Short mmCIF file of C-alpha atoms in Angstrom, two decimals:
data_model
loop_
_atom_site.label_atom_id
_atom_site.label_comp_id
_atom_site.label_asym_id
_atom_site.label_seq_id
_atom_site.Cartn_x
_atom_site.Cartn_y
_atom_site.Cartn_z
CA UNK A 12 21.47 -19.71 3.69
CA UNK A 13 22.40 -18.10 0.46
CA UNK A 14 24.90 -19.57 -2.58
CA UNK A 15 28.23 -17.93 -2.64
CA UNK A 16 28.61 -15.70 -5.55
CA UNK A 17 31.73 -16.39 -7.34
CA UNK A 18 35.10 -14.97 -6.80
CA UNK A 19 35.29 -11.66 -9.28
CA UNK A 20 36.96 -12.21 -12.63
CA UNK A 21 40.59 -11.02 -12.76
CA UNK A 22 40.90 -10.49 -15.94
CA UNK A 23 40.00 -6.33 -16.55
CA UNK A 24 39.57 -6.88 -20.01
CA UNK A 25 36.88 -9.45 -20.48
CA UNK A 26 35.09 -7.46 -17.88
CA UNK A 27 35.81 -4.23 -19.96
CA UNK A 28 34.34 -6.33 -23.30
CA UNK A 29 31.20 -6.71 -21.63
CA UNK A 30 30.31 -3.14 -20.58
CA UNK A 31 30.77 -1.68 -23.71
CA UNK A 32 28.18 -4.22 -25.39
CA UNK A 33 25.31 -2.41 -25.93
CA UNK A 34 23.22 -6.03 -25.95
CA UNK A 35 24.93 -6.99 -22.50
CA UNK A 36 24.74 -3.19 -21.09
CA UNK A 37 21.22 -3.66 -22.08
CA UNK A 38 20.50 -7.31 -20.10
CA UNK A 39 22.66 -5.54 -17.31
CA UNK A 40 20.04 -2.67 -16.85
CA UNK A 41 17.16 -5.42 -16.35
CA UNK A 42 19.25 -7.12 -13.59
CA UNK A 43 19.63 -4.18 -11.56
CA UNK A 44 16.11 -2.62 -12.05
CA UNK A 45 15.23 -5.97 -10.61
CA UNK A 46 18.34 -5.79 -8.06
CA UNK A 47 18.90 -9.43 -8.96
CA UNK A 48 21.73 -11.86 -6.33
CA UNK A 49 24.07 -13.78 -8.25
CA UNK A 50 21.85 -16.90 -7.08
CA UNK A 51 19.52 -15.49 -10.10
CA UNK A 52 22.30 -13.67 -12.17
CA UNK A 53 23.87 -17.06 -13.14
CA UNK A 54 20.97 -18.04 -15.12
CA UNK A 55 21.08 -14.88 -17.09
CA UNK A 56 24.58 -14.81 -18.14
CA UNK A 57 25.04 -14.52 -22.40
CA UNK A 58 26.30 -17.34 -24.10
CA UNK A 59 29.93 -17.51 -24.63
CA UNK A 60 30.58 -15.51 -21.82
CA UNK A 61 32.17 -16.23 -18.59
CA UNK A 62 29.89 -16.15 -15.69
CA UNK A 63 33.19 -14.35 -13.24
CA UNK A 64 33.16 -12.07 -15.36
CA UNK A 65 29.48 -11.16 -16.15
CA UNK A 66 28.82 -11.52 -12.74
CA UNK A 67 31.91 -8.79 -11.94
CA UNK A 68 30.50 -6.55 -14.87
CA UNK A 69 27.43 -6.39 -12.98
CA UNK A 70 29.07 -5.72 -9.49
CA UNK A 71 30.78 -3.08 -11.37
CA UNK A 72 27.57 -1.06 -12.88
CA UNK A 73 26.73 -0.83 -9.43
CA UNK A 74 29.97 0.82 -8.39
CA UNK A 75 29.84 3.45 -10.61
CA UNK A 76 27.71 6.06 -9.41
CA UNK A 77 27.27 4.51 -6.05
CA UNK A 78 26.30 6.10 -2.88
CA UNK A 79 28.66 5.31 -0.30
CA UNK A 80 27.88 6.03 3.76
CA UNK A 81 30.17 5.15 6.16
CA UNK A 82 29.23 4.22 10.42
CA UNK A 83 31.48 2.81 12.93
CA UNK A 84 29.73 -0.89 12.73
CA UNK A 85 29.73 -1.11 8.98
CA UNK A 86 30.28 1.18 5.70
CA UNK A 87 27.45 0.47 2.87
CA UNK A 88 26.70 1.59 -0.57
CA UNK A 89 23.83 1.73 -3.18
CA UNK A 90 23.11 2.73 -6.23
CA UNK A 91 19.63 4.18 -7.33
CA UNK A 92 18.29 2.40 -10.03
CA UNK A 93 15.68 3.44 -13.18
CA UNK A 94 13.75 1.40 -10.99
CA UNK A 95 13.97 2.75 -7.55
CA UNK A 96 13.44 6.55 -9.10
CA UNK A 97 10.34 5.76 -10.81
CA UNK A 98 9.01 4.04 -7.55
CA UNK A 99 10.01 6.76 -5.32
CA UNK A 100 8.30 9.17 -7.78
CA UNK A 101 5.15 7.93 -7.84
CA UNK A 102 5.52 7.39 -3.82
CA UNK A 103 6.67 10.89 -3.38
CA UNK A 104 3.15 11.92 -5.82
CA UNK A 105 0.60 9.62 -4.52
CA UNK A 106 1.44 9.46 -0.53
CA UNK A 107 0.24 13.11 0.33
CA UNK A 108 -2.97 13.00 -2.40
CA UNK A 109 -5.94 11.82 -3.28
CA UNK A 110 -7.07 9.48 -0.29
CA UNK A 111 -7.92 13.00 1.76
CA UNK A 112 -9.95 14.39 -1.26
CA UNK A 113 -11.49 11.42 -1.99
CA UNK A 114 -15.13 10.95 -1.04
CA UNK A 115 -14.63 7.44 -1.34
CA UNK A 116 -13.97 7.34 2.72
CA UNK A 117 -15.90 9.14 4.98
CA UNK A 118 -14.45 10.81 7.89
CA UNK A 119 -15.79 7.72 10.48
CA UNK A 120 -14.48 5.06 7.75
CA UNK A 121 -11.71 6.48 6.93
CA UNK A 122 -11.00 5.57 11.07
CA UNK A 123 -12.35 2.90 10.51
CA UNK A 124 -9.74 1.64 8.46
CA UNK A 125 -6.80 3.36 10.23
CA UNK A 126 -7.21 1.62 13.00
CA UNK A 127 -7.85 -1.57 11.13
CA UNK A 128 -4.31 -1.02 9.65
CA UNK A 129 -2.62 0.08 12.67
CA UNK A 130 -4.28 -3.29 13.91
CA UNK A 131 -2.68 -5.33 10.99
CA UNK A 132 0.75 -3.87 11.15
CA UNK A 133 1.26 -4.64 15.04
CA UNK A 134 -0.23 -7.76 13.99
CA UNK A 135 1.99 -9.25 11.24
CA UNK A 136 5.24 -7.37 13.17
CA UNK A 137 4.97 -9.95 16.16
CA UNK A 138 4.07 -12.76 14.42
CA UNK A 139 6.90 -12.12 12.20
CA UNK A 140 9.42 -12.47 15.37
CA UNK A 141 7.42 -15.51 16.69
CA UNK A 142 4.30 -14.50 18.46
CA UNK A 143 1.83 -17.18 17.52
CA UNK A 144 -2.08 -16.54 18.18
CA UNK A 145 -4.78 -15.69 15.13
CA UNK A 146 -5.68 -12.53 13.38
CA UNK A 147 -9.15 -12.71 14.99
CA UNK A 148 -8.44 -13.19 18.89
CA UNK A 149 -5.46 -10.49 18.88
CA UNK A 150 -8.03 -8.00 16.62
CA UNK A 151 -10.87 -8.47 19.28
CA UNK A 152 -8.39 -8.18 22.04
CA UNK A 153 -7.13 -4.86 20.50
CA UNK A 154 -10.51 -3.50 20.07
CA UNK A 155 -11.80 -4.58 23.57
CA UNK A 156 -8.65 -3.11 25.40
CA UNK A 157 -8.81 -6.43 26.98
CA UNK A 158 -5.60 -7.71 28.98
CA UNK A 159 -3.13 -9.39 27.17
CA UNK A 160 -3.16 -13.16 27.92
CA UNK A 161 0.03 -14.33 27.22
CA UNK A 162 3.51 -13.71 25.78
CA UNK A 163 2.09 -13.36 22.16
CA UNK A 164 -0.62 -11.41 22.56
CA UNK A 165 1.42 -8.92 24.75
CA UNK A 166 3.52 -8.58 21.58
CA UNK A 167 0.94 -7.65 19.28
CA UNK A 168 -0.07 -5.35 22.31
CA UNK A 169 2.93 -3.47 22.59
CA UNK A 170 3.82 -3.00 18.87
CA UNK A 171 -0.02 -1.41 18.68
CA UNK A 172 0.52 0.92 21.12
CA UNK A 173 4.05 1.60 20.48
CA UNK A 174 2.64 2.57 16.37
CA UNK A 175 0.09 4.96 18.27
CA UNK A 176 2.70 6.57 20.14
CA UNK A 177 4.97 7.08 17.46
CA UNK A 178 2.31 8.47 15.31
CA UNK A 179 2.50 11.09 18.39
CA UNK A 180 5.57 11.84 18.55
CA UNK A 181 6.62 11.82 14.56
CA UNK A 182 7.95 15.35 14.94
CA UNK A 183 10.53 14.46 17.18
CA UNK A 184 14.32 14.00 16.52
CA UNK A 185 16.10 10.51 16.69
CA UNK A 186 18.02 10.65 19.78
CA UNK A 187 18.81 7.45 21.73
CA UNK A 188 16.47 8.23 23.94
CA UNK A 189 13.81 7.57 21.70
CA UNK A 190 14.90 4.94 20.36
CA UNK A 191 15.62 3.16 23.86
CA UNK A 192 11.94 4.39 24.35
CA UNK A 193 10.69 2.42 21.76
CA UNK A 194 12.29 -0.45 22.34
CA UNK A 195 10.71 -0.70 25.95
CA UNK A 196 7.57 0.29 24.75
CA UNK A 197 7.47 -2.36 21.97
CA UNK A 198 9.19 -5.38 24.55
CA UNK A 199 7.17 -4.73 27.48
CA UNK A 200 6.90 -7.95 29.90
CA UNK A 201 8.29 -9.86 26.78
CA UNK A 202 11.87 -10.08 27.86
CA UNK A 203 12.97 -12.96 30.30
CA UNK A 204 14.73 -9.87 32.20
CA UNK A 205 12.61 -6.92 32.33
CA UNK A 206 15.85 -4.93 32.71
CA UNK A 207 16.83 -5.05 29.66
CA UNK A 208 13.63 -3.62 28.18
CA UNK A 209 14.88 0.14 26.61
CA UNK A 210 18.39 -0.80 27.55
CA UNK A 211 21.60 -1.43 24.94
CA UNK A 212 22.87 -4.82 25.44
CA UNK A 213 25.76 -5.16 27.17
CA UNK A 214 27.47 -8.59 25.71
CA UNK A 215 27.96 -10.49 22.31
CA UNK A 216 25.90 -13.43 23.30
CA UNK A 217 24.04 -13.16 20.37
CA UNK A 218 23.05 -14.29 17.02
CA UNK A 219 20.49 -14.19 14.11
CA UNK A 220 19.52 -17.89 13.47
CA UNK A 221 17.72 -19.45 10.72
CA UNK A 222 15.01 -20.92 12.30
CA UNK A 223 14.83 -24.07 9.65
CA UNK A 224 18.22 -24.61 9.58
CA UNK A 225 19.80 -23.72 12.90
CA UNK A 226 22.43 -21.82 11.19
CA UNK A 227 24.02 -18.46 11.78
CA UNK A 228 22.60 -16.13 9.47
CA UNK A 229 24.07 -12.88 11.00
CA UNK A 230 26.32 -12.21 13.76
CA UNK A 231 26.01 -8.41 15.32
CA UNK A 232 28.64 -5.92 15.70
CA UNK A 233 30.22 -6.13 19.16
CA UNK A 234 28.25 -4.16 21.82
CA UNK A 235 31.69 -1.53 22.12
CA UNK A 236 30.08 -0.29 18.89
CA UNK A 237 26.32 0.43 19.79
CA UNK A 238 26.32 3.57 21.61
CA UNK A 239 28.86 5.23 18.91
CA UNK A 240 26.88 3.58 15.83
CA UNK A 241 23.91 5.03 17.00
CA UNK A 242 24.98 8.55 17.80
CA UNK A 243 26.15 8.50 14.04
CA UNK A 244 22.75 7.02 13.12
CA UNK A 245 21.06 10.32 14.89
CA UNK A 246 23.12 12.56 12.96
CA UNK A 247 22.37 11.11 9.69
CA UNK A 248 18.94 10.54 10.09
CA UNK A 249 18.60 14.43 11.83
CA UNK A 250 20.71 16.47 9.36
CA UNK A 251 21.03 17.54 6.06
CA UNK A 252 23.50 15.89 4.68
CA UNK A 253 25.62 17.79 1.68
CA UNK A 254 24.74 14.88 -0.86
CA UNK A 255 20.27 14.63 -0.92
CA UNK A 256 19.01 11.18 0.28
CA UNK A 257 15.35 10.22 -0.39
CA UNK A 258 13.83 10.22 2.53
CA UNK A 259 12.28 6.70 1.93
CA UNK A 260 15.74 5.75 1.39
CA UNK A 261 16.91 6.73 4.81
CA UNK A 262 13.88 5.22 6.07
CA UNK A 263 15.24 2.38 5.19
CA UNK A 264 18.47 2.90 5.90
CA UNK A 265 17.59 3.66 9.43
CA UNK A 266 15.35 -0.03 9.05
CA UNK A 267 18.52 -1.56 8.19
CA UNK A 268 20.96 -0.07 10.08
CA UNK A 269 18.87 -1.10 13.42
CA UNK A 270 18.26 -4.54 12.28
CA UNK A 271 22.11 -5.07 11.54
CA UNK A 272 23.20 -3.28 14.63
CA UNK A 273 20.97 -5.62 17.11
CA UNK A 274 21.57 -2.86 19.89
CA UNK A 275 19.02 -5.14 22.40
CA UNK A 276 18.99 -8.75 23.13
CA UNK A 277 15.40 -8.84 21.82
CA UNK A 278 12.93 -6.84 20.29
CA UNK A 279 15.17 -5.68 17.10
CA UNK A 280 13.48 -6.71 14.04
CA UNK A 281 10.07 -4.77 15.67
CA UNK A 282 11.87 -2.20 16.63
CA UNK A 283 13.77 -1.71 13.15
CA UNK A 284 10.01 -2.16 11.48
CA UNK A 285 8.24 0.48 13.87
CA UNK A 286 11.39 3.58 13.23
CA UNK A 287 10.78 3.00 9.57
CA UNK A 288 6.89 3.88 9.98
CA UNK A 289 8.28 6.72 12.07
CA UNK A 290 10.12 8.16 9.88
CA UNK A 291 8.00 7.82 6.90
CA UNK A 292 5.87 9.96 8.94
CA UNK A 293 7.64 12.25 10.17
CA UNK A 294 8.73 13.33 6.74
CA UNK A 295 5.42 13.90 5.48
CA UNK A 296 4.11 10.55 4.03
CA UNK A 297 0.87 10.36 5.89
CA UNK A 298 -0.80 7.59 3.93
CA UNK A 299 1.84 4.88 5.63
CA UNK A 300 -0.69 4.80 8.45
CA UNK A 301 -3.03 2.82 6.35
CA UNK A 302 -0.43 0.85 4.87
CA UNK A 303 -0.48 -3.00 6.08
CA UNK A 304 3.25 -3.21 5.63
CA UNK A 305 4.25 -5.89 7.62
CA UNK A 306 1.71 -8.04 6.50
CA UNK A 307 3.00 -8.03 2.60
CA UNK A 308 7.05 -9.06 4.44
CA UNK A 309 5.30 -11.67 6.70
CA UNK A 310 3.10 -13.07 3.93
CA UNK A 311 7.18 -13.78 1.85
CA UNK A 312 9.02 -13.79 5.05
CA UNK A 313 11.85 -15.24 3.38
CA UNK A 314 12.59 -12.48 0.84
CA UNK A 315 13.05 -10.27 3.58
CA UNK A 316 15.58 -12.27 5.41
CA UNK A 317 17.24 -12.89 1.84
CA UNK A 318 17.80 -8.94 1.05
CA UNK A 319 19.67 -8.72 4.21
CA UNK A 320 21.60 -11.49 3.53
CA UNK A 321 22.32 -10.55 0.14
CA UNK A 322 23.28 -7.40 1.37
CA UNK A 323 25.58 -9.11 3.68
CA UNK A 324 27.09 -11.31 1.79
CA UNK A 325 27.62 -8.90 -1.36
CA UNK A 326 30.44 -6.14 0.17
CA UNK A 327 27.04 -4.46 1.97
CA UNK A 328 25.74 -3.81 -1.23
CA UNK A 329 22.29 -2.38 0.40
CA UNK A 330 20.84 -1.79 -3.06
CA UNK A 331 18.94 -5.54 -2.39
CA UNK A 332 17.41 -4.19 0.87
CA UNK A 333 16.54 -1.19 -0.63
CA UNK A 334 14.66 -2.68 -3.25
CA UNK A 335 13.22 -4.80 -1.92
CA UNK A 336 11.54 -2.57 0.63
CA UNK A 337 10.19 -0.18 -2.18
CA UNK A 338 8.65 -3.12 -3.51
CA UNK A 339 6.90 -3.73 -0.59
CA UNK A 340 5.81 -0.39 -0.34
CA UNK A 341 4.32 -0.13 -3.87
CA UNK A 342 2.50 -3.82 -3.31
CA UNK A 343 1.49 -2.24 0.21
CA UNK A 344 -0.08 1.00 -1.68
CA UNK A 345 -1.38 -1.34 -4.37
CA UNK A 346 -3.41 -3.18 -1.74
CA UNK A 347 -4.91 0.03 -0.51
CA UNK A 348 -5.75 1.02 -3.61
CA UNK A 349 -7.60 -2.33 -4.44
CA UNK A 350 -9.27 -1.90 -0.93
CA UNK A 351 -10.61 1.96 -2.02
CA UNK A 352 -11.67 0.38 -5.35
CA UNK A 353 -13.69 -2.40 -3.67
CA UNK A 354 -15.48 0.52 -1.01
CA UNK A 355 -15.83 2.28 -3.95
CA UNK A 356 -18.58 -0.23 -5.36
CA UNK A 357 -19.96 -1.07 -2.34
CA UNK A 358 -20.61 2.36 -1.59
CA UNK A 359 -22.46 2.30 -5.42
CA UNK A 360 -24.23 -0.60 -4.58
CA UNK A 361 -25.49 0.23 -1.34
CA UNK A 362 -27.23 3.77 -3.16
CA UNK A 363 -30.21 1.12 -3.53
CA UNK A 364 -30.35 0.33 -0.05
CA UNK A 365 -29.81 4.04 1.03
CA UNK A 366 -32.39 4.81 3.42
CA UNK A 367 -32.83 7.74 5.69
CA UNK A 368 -32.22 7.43 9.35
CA UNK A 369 -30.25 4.28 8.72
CA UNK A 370 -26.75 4.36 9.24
CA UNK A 371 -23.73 2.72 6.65
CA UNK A 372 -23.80 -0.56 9.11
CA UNK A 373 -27.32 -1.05 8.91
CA UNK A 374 -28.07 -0.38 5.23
CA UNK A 375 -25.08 -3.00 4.36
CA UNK A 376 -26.97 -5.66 7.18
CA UNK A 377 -30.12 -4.42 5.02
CA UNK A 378 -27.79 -4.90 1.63
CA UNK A 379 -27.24 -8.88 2.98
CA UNK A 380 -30.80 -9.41 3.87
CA UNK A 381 -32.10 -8.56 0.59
CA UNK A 382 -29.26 -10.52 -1.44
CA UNK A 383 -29.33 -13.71 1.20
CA UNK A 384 -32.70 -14.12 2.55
CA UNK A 385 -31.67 -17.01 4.85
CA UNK A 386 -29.13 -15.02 6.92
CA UNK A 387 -28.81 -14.89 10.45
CA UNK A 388 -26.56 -12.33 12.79
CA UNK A 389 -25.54 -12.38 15.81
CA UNK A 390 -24.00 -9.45 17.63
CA UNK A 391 -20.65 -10.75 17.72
CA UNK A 392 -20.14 -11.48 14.24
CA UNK A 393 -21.35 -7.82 12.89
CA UNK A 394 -18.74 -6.61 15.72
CA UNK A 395 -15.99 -8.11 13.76
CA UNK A 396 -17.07 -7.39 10.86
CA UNK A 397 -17.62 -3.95 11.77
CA UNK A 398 -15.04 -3.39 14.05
CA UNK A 399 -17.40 -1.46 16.89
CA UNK A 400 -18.42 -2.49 20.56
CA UNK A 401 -21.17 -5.01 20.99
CA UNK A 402 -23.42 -1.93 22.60
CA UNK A 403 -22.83 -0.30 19.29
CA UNK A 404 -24.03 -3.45 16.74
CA UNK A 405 -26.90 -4.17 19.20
CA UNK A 406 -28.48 -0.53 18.74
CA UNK A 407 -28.05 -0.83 14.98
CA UNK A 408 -29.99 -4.07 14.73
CA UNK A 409 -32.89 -2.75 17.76
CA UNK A 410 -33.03 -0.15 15.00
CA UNK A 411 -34.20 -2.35 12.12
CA UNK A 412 -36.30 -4.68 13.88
CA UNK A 413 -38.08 -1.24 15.27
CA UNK A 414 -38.14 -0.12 11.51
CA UNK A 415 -39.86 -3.15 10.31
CA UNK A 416 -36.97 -5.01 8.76
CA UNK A 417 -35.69 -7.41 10.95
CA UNK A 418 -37.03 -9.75 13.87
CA UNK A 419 -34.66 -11.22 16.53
CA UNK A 420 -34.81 -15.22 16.75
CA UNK A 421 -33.80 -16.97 19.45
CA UNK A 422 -31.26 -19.79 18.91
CA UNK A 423 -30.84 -21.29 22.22
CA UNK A 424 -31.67 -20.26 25.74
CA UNK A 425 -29.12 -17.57 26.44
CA UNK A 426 -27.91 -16.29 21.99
CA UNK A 427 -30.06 -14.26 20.32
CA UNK A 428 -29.93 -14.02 16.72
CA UNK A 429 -31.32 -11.55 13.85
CA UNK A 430 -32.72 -12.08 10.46
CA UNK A 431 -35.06 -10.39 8.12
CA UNK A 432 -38.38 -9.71 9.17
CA UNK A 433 -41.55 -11.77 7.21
CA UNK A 434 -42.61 -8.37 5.99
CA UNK A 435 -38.87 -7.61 4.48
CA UNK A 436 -39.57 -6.73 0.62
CA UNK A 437 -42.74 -4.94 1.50
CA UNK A 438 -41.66 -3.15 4.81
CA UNK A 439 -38.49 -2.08 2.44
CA UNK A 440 -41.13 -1.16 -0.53
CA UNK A 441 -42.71 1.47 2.30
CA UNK A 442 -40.17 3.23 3.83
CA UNK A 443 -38.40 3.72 0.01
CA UNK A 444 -41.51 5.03 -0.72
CA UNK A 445 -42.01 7.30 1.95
#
């Protein structure tokens, strides 16, 4: 759980004192381009001042200017910070650009990594609400189509295919129907009663716990207030609304707003997760398909669960969640980036091994040959690395053993294995000559 923040100061004039101090107006800006909880507020309070009434000053910068929405299960405000703008600018300028221009990716990698993504996000989403099995065995059950096993994998099954079908359907309107969709999509032969799978819960048996503690962290609106809440959710997420929101912003909104709601005895935090990616592509922003977003909020779990909580426990003050999600976003796009820089010299390095007739997969095998003489492949590693079928790796490396380069060695009676062929260096001399 989080510390209480104190009560506000009383006294109008101390807090008055403060915001007309240019050095404290100043130290107030940092705090709230950093959307910063009183729990790390305290320690940044000016000397010889009180800490009720900094903390109220602070509350108070927030206030003014605010963006207020009301619903029938709660009423929230914000208020868009320096820091928010300049992150949702250089979201709004990067996530429609240069990734489809760039010849970085070719068309095949660039589904390559999609699906990779796609893969990570339904991933991290299930293992974030408890579904416990490794990266690898859920990856090669996703890419074999194979039947889910158990509970956990048929998590990280649903949430894939539920990301693939709303990637189809982005240019539909929120309706409770879709959303009820979703959710049965995404808890498929999860639930301990199928029936409630795409059905609104029906009773207030239930609670957000904290798992190391034990102790209620949120309890949901009653169940009278779903339906209604919802319907109100449609309109705001459909319409125009008189006042602009950033889209981004009502994608998270629309993140929050399911989370805190908890229409469904189960399945809410995925669901929440999976509208936001919806909506981010449904207004235009593309490039969150081959963001990994979950993974960054699993990888800090904590923080998440914190800006709700904050948000909670500060007059729904949403200005925490919101930041926190951009953040999340821009460490999300960072990543990519990083990834498109690291193809990016591969793709450099590999012009030495670029030989024609051999596809990307078998110049980079080539690529490890020449730098590791000693290596040995089997089929099923270069499948994961490569994310393609066995039949697929297995042509590649008949390929190089018919070109010279490789020889297959047996390493027991029934596993093959594949390394460079004696005549490597001068085989390669040859056909670079040629």
């Amino acid at each position: 759980m989080i510390e209480e923040a104190p009560k506000e100061c009383e006294s109008v004039s101390d807090v008055f004192e403060i915001l007309m101090n240019p050095e404290y107006v100043s130290e107030i800006e940092k705090i709230n381009d950093c959307y910063y909880y009183w729990d790390k507020i305290k320690y940044r309070v000016p000397k010889g001042v009180s800490p009720e009434a900094f903390w109220t000053a602070v509350k108070q910068s927030r206030i003014i200017g605010k963006n207020a929405y009301e619903f029938s299960a709660c009423t929230f405000f914000y208020k868009e910070t320096n820091k928010m703008q300049e992150l949702l600018h250089n979201f709004d300028m990067n996530f429609g650009g240069t990734l489809a221009s760039s010849s970085i990716l070719s068309d095949k990698n660039r589904q390559y990594y999609l699906l990779s993504s796609i893969m990570e996000e339904a991933i991290a989403s299930s293992q974030m609400e408890g579904a416990s099995t490794t990266r690898k065995v859920a990856k090669e059950m996703l890419r074999k189509q194979a039947k889910p096993k158990d509970k956990s994998q048929q998590m990280i099954f649903n949430n894939y295919s539920t990301i693939r079908y709303l990637s189809e359907h982005k240019d539909d309107d929120f309706s409770p129907e879709l959303l009820l969709e979703i959710h049965k999509q995404i808890t498929e032969k999860t639930l301990d009663d199928p029936n409630d799978e795409g059905r609104f819960r029906t009773d207030d048996n239930i609670y957000v716990v904290n798992g190391i503690t034990g102790e209620v962290a949120h309890t949901p609106p009653s169940h009278t207030a779903i339906k209604k809440t919802v319907n109100e959710l449609c309109k705001f997420v459909n319409q125009k609304s008189s006042s602009f929101v950033h889209p981004i912003i009502k994608a998270i909104i629309l993140h929050f707003m399911i989370s805190y709601l908890h229409p469904f005895v189960d399945g809410n935090g995925r669901t929440a997760r999976s509208l936001f990616y919806w909506y981010m592509l449904k207004k235009g922003y593309w490039l969150t398909e081959y963001l990994s977003i979950s993974r960054i909020i699993y990888k800090a779990k904590s923080q998440y669960e914190k800006a709700f909580l904050y948000t909670e426990h500060d007059d729904y003050d949403l200005g925490y969640f919101i930041h926190y999600n951009l953040k999340v976003l821009n460490q999300a796009f960072e990543e990519l980036n990083n990834y498109l820089e690291r193809k990016s010299k591969e793709n450099e390095a590999m012009m030495e091994y670029r030989i024609p007739g051999l596809n990307e997969r078998q110049m980079q095998i080539i690529k490890i040959c020449a730098e590791k003489p000693s290596s040995i492949f089997t089929s099923k590693d270069l499948e994961t690395r490569f994310t393609v079928s066995v039949k697929t790796i297995r042509s590649d490396l008949e390929g190089l053993v018919s070109a010279g380069l490789m020889q297959a060695v047996p390493l027991n009676k029934r596993l093959t294995g594949y390394a460079r062929s004696k005549d490597f260096e001068l085989r390669l001399r040859e056909i670079k000559g040629n």
